[in-house]
PDB file of C-alpha atoms in Angstrom:
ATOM      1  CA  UNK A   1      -3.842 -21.821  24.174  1.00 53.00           C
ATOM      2  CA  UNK A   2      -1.113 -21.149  21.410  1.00 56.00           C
ATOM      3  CA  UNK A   3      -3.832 -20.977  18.497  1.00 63.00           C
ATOM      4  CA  UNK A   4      -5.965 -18.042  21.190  1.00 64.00           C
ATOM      5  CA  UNK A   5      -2.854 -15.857  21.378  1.00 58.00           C
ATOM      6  CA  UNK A   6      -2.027 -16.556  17.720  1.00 83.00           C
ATOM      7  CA  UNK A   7      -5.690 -15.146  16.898  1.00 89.00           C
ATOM      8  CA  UNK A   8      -5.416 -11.947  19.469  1.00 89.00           C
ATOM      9  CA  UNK A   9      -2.255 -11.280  17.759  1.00 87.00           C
ATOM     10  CA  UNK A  10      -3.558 -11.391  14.293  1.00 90.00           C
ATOM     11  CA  UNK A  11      -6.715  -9.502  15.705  1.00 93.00           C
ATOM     12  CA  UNK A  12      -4.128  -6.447  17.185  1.00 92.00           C
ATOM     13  CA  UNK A  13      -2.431  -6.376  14.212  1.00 91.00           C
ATOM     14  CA  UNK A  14      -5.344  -5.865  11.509  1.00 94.00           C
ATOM     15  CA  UNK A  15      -6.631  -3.053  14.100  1.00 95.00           C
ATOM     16  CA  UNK A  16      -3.194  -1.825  14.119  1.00 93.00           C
ATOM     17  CA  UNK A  17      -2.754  -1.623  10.517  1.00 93.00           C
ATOM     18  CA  UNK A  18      -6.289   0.026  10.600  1.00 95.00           C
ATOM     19  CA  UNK A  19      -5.691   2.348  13.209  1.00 96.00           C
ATOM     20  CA  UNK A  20      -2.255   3.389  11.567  1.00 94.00           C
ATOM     21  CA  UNK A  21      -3.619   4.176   7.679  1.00 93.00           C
ATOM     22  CA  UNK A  22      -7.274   5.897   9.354  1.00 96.00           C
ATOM     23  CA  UNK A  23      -4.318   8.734   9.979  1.00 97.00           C
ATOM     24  CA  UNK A  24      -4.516  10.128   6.826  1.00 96.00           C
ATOM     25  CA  UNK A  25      -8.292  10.949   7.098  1.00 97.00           C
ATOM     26  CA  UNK A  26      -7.821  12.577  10.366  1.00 98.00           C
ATOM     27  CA  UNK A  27      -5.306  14.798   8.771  1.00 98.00           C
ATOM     28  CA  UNK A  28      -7.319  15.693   5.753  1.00 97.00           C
ATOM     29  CA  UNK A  29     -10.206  16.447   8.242  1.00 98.00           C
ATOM     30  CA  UNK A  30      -7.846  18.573  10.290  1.00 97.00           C
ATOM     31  CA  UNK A  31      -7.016  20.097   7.310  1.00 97.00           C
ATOM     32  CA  UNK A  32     -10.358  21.634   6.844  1.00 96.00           C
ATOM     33  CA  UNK A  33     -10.195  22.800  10.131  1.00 94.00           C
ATOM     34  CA  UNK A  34      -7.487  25.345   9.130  1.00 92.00           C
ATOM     35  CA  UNK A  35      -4.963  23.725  10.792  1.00 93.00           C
ATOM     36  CA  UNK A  36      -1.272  23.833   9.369  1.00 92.00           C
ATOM     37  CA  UNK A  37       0.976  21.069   9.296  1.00 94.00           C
ATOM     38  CA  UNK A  38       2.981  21.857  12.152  1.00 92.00           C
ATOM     39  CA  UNK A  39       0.151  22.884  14.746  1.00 92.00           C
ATOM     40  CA  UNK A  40      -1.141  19.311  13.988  1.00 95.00           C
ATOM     41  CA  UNK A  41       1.853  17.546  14.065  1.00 95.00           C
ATOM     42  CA  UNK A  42       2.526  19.338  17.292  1.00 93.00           C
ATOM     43  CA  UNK A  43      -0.750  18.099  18.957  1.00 94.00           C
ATOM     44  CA  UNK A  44      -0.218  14.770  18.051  1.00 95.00           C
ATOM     45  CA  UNK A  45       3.039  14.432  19.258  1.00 94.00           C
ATOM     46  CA  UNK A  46       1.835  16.528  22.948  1.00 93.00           C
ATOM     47  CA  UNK A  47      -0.832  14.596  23.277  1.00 95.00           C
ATOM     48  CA  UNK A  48       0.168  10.861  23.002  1.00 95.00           C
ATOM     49  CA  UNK A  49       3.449  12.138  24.685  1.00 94.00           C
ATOM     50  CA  UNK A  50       2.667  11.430  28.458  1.00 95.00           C
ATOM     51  CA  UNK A  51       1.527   7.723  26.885  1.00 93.00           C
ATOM     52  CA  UNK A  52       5.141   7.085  25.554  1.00 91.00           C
ATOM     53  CA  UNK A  53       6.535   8.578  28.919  1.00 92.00           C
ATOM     54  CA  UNK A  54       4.510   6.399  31.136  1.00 92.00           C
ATOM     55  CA  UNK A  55       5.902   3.102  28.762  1.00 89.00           C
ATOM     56  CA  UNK A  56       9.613   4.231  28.840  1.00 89.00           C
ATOM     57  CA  UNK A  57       8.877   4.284  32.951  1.00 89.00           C
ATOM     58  CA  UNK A  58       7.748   1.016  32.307  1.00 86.00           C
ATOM     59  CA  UNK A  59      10.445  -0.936  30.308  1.00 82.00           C
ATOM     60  CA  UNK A  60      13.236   1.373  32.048  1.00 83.00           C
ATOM     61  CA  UNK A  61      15.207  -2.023  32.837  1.00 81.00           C
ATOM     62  CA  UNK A  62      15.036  -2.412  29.056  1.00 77.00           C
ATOM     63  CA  UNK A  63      16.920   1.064  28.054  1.00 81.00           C
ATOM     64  CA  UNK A  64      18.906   1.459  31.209  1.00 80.00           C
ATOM     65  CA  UNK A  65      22.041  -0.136  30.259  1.00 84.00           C
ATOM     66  CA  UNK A  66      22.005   1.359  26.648  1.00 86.00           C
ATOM     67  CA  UNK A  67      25.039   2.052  25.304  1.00 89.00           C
ATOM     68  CA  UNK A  68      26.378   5.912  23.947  1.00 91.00           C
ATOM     69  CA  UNK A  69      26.380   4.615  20.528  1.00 89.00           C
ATOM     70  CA  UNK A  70      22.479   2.956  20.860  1.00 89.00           C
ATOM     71  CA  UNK A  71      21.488   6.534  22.356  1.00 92.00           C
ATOM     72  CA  UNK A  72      22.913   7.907  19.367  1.00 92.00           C
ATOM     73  CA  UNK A  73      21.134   5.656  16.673  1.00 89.00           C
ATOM     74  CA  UNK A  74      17.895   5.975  18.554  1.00 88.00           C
ATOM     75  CA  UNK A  75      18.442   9.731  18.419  1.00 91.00           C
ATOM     76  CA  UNK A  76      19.744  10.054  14.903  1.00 89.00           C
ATOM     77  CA  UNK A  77      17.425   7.792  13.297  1.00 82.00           C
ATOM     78  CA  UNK A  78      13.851   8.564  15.494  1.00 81.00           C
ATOM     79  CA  UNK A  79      14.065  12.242  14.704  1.00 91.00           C
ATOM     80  CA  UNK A  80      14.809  10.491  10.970  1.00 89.00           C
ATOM     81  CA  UNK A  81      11.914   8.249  11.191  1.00 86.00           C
ATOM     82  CA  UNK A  82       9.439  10.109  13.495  1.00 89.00           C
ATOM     83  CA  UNK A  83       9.817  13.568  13.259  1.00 94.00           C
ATOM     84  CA  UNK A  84      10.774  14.428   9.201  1.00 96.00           C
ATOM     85  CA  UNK A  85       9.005  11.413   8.257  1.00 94.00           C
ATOM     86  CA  UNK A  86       5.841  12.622  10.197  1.00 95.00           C
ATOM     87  CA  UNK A  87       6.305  16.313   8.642  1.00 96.00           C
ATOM     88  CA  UNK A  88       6.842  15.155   5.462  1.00 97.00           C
ATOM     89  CA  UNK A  89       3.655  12.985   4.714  1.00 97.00           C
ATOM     90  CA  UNK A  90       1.754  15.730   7.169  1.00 97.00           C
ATOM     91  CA  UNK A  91       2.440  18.609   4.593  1.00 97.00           C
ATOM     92  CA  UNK A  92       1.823  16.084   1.404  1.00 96.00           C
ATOM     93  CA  UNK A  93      -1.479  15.409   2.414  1.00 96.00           C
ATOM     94  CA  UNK A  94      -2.251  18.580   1.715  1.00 95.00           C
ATOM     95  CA  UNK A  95      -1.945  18.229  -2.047  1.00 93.00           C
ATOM     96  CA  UNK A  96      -2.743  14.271  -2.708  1.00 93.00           C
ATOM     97  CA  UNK A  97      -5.474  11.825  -1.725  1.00 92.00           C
ATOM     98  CA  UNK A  98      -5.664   9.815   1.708  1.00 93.00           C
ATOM     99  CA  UNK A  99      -5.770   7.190  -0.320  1.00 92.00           C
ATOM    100  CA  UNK A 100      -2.657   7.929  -2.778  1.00 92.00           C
ATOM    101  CA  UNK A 101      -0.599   9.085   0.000  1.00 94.00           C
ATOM    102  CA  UNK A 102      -1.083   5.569   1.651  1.00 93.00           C
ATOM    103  CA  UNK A 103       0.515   4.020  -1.074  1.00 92.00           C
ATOM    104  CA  UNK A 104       2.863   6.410  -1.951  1.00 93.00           C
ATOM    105  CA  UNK A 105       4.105   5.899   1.868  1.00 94.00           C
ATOM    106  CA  UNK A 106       3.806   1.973   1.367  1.00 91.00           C
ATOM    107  CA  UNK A 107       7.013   2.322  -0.882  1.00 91.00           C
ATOM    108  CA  UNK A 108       9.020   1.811   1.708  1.00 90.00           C
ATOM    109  CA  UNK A 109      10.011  -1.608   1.843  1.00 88.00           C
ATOM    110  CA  UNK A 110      11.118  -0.978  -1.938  1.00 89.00           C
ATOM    111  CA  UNK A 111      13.645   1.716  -0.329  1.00 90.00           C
ATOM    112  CA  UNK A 112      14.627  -0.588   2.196  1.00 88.00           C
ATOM    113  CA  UNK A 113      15.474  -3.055  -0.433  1.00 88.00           C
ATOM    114  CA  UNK A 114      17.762  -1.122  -2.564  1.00 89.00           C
ATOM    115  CA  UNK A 115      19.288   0.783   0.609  1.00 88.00           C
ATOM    116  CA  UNK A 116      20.461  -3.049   1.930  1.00 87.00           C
ATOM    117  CA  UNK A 117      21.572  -3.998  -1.553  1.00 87.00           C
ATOM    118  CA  UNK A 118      23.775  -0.515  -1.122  1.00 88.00           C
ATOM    119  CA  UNK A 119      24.989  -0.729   2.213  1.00 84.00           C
ATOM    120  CA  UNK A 120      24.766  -4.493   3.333  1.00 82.00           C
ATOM    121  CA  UNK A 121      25.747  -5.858  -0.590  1.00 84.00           C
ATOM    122  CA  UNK A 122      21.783  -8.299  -0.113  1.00 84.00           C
ATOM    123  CA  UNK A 123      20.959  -9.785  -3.351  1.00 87.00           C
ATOM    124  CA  UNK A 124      17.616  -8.745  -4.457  1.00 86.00           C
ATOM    125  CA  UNK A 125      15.444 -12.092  -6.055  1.00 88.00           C
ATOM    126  CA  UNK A 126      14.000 -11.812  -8.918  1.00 90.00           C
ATOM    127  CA  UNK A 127      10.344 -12.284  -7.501  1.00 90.00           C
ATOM    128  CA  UNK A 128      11.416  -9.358  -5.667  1.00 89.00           C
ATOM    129  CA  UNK A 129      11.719  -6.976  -8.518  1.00 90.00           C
ATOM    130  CA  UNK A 130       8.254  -8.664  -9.803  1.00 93.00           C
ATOM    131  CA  UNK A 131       6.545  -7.862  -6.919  1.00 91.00           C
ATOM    132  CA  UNK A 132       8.238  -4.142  -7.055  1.00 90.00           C
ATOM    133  CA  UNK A 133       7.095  -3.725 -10.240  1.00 92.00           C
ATOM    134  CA  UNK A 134       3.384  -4.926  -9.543  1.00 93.00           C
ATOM    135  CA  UNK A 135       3.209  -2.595  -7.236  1.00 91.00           C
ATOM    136  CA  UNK A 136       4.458   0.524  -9.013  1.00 90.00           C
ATOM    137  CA  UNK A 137       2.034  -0.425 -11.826  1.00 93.00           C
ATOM    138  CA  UNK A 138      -0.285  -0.431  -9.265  1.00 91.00           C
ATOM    139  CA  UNK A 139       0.372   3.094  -8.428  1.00 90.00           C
ATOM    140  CA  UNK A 140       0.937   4.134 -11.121  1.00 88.00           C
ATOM    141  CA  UNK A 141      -2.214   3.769 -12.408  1.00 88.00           C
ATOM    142  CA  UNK A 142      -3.952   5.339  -9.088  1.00 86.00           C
ATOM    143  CA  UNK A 143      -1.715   8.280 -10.113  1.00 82.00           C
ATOM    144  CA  UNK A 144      -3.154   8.360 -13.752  1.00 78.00           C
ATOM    145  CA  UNK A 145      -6.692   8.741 -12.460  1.00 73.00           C
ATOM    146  CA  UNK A 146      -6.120  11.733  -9.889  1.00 70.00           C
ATOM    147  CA  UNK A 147      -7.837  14.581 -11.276  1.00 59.00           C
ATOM    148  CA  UNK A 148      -5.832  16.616  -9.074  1.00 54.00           C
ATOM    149  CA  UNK A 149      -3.833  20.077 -10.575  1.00 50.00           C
ATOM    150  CA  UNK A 150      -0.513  18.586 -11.946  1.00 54.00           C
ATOM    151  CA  UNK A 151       1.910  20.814 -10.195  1.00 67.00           C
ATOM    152  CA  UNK A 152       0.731  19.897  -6.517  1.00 86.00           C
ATOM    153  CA  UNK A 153      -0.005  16.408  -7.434  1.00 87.00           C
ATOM    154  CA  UNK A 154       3.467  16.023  -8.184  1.00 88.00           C
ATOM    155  CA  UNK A 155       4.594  18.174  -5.116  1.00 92.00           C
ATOM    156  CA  UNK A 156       2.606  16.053  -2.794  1.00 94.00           C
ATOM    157  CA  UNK A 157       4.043  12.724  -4.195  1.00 93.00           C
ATOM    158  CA  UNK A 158       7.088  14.372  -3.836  1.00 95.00           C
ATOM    159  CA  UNK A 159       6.812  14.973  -0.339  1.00 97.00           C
ATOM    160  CA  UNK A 160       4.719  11.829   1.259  1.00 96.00           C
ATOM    161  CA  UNK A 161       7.914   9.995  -1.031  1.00 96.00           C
ATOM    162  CA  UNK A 162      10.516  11.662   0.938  1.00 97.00           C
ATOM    163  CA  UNK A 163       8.512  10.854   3.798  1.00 96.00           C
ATOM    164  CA  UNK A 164       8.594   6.830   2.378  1.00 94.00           C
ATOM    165  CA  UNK A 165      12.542   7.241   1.911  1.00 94.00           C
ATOM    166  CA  UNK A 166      13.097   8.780   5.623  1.00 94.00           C
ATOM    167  CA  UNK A 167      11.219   6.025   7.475  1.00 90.00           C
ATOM    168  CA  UNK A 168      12.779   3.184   4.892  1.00 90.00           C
ATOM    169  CA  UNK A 169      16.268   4.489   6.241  1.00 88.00           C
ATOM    170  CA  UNK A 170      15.536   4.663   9.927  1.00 86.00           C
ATOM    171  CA  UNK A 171      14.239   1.163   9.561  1.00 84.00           C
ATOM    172  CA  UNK A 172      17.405   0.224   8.212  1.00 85.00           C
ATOM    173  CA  UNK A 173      19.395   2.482  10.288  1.00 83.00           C
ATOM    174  CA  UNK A 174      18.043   0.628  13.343  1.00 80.00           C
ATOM    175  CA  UNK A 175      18.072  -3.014  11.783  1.00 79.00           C
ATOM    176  CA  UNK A 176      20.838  -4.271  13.792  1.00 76.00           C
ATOM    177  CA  UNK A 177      19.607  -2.458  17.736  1.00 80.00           C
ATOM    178  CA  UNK A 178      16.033  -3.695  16.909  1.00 75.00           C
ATOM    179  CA  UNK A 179      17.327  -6.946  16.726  1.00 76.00           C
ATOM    180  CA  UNK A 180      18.384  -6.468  20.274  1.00 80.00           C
ATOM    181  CA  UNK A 181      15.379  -4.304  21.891  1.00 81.00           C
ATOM    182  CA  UNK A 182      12.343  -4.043  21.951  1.00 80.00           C
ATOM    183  CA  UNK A 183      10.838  -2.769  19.434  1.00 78.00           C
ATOM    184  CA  UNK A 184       8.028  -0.503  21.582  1.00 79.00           C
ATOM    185  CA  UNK A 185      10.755   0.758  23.659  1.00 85.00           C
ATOM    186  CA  UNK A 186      12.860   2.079  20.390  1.00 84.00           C
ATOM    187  CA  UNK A 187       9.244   3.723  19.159  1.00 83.00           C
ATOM    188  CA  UNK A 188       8.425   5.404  22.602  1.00 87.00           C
ATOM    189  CA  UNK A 189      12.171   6.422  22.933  1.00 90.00           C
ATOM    190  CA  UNK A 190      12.031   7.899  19.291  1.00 88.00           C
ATOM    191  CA  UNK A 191       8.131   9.741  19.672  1.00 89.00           C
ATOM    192  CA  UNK A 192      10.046  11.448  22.596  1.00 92.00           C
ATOM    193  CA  UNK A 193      13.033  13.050  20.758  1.00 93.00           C
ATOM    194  CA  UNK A 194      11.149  13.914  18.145  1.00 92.00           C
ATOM    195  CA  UNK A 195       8.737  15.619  20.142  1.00 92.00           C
ATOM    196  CA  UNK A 196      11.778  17.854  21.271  1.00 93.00           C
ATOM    197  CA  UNK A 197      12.483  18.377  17.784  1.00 94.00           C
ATOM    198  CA  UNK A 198       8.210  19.153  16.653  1.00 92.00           C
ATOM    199  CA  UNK A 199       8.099  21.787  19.425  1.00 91.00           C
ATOM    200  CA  UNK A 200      11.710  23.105  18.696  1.00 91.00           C
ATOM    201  CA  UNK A 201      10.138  23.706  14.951  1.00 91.00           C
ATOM    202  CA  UNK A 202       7.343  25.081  16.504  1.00 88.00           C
ATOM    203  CA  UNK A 203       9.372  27.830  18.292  1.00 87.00           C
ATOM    204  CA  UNK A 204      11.293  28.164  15.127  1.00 87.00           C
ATOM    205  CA  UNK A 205       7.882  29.203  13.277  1.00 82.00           C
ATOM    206  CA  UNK A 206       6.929  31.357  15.961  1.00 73.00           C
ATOM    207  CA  UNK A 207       6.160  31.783  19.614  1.00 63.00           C
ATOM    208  CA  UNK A 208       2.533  31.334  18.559  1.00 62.00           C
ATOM    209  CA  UNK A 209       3.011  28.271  17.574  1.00 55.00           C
ATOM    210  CA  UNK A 210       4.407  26.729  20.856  1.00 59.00           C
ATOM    211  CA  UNK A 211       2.418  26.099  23.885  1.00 56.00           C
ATOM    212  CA  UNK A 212      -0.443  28.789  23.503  1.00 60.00           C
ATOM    213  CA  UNK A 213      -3.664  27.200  23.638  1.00 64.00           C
ATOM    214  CA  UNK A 214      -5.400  27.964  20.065  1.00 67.00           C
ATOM    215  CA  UNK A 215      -9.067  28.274  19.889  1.00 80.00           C
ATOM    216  CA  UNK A 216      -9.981  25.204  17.903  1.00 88.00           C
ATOM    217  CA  UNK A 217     -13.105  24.072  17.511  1.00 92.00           C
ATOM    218  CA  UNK A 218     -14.761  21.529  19.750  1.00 94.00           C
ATOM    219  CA  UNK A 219     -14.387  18.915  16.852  1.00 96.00           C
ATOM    220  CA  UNK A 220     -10.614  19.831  15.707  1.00 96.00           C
ATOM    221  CA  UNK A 221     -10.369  18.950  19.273  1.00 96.00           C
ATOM    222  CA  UNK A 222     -11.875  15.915  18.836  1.00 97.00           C
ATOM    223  CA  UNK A 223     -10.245  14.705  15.765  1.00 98.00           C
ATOM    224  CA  UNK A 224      -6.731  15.525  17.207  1.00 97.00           C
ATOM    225  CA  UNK A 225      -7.293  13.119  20.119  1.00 97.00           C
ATOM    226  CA  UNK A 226      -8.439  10.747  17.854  1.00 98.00           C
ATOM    227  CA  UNK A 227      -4.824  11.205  15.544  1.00 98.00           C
ATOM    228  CA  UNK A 228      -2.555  10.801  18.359  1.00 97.00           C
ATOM    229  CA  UNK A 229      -4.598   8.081  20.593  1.00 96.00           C
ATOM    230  CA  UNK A 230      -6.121   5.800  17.925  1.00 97.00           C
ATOM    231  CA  UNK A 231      -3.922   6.196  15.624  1.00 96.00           C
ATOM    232  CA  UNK A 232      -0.697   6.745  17.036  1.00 94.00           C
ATOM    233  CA  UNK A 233      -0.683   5.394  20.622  1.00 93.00           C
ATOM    234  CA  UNK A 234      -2.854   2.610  20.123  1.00 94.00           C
ATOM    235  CA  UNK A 235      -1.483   1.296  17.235  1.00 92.00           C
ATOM    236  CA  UNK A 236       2.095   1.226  18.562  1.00 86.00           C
ATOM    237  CA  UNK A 237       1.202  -1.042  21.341  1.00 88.00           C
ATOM    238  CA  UNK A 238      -1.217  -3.681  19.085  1.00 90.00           C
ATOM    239  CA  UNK A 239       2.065  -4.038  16.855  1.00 86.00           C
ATOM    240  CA  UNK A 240       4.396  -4.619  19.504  1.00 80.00           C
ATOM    241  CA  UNK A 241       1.935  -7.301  21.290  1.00 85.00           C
ATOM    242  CA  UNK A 242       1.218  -8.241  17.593  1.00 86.00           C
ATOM    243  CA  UNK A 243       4.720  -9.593  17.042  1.00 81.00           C
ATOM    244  CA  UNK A 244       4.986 -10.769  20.557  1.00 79.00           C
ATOM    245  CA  UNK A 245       2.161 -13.228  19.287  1.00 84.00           C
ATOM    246  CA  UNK A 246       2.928 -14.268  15.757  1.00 86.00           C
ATOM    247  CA  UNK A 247       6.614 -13.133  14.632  1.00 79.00           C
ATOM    248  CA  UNK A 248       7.662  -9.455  12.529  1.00 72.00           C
ATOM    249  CA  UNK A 249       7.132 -11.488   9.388  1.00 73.00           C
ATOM    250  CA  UNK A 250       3.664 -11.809   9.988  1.00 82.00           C
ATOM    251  CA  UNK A 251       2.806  -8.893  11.127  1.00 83.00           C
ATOM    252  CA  UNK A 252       4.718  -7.343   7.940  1.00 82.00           C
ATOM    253  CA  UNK A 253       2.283  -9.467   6.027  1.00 84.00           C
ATOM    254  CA  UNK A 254      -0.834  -8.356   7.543  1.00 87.00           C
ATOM    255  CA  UNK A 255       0.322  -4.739   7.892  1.00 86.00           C
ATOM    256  CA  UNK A 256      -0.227  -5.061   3.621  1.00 86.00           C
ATOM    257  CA  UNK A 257      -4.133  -4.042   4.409  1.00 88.00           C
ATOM    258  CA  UNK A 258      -3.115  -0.604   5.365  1.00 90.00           C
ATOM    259  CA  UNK A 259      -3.648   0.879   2.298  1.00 92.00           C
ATOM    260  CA  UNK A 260      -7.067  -1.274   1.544  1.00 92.00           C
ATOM    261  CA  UNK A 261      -8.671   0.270   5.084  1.00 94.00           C
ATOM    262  CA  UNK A 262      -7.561   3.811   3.722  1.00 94.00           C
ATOM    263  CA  UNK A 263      -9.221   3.457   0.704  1.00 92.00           C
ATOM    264  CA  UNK A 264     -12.044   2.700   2.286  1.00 94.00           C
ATOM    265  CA  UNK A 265     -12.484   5.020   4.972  1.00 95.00           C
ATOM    266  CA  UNK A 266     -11.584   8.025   3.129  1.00 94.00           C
ATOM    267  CA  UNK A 267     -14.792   6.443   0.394  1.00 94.00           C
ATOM    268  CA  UNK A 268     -16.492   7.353   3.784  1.00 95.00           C
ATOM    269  CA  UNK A 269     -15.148  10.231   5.519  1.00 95.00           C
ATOM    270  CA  UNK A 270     -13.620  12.231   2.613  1.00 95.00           C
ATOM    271  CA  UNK A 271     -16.269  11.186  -0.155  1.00 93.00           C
ATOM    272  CA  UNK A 272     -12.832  10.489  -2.059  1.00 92.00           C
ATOM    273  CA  UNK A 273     -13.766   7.932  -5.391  1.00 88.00           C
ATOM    274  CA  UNK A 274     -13.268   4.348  -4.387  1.00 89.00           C
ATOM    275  CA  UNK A 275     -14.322   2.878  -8.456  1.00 89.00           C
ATOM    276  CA  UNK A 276     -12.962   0.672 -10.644  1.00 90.00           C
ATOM    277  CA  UNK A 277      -9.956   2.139 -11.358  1.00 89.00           C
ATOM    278  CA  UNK A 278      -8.943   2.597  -7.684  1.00 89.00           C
ATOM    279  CA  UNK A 279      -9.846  -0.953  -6.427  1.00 92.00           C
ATOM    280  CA  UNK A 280      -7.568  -2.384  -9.113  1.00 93.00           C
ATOM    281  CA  UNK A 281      -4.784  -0.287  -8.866  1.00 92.00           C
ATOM    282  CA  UNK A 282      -4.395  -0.934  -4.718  1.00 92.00           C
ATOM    283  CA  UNK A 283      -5.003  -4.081  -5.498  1.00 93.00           C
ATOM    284  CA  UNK A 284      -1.821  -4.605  -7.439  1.00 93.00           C
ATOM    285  CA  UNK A 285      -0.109  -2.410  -5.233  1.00 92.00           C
ATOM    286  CA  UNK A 286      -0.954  -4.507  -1.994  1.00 92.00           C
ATOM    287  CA  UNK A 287      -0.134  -7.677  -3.686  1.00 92.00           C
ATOM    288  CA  UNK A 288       3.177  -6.265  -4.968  1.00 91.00           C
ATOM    289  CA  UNK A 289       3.747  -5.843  -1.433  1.00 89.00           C
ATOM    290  CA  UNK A 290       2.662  -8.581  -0.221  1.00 88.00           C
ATOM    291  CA  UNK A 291       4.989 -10.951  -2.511  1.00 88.00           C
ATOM    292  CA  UNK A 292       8.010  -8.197  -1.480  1.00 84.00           C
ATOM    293  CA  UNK A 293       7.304  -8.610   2.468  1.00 82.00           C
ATOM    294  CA  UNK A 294       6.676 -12.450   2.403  1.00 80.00           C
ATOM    295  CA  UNK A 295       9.591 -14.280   3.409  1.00 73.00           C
ATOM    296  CA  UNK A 296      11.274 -16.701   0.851  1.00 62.00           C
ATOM    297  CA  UNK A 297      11.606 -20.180   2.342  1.00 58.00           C
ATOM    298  CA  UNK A 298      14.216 -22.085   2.933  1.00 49.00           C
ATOM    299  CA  UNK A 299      14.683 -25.381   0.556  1.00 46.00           C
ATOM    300  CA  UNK A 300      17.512 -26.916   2.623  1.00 42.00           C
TER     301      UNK A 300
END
């Protein structure tokens, strides 16, 4: 019975990792639609909305003797890790690669390792600045072979990298409360203020902007469903029956094919190169962080 649940966990967690990193080609599609960033960040967020709402209903028991301080770091770091995070790697994708910008965004747990060495004084191993170094070769070569204009090559990277450094410090901002809730609830709780703050920018940018129906075509329709249900709802709930199943390290493990499935949908959907060069340099990159999100064991 364990081994069955150990399998549908692995299962939810490699469609998880798919659903999460098939964003990016969404976006880019989107993107041809004449969307701009913030009308498609603002769909996403409206329509997977009533999902989170529904959840929070759910697990109220779970949030209902939070603490002012929790509500706080929930606020503080969700709008961190949700809403500029989200905005961020939104408006890079206009200038990079679905494929680059997946790696780019899979520097995070490098941030997240020199933030705790900052903050929390946690010596980093020297297979740990191997693997960080594997990785950045790795993408560093990807970055070699984009044919892209240099100036918004470099502004996109810029951008989805911001977008890497938010999300590495709301995971570490929240280190200590996700220790002690659950994980979904802290993700549903976030998607909601940051929702406030997507449609507050949305005022911000113009009435227009807010909660007039624009006359999108039948298949930017489409493809915004598809962003915020398969790959925002969907994948949320997978992870946090994932690590139900088989542990966070795990999961962190298997969530390494993200940038793999990327490269190979957006081969597909974007006709974006998928050769040699490209193979080789994800593949250091995903094996860089691999070694940096595998667990060291314990010789005692």
């Amino acid at each position: 019975m364990t081994d069955r649940l150990n399998i549908q966990g692995i299962l939810a967690v490699i469609v998880a990792a798919v659903a999460f990193s098939s964003k990016s080609i969404w976006i880019k599609l989107l993107y041809q639609e004449n969307l701009s960033t913030i009308q498609i960040l603002k769909w996403r967020m409206l329509i997977s909305f009533p999902a989170y709402l529904l959840w929070i209903f759910y697990v109220r028991k779970s949030w209902l003797n939070l603490q002012s301080r929790e509500w706080l770091l929930i606020t503080a770091c969700g709008l961190l890790g949700y809403y500029l995070a989200s905005y961020l790697d939104l408006a890079g994708l206009q200038y990079i690669s679905a494929g680059l910008e997946r790696l780019v965004l899979f520097t995070y747990p490098g941030f997240v390792l020199i933030f705790s060495f900052f903050l929390f004084k946690r010596k980093i191993q020297l297979r740990q600045y191997l693997a960080l170094a594997i990785a950045y070769l790795g993408l560093a070569i990807i970055m070699q072979h984009q044919n892209r204009e240099t100036s918004n090559l470099l502004l996109g990277i810029g951008l989805v990298l911001g977008s890497s450094l938010t999300y590495a410090g709301y995971l570490v901002g929240m280190e200590s409360l996700l220790k002690k809730r659950p994980a979904i609830m802290i993700a549903a709780w976030s998607m909601i203020f940051s929702t406030v703050a997507t449609m507050i920018h949305a005022a911000i940018a113009g009435p227009h902007q807010l909660l007039i129906i624009e006359s999108y075509s039948s298949n930017a329709w489409i493809l915004l469903f598809i962003l915020a249900g398969f790959s925002t709802v969907l994948p949320n709930f997978l992870l946090a029956f994932g690590i139900s199943k088989i542990g966070s390290d795990n999961t962190a493990i298997i969530g390494t094919l993200g940038p793999a499935s990327t490269l190979v949908l957006a081969y597909f959907f974007l006709n974006e190169p998928m050769g040699f060069i490209e193979i080789t340099g994800t593949g250091l990159f995903i094996y860089g962080i691999f070694v940096l999100k595998t667990p060291v064991k314990s010789h005692s």
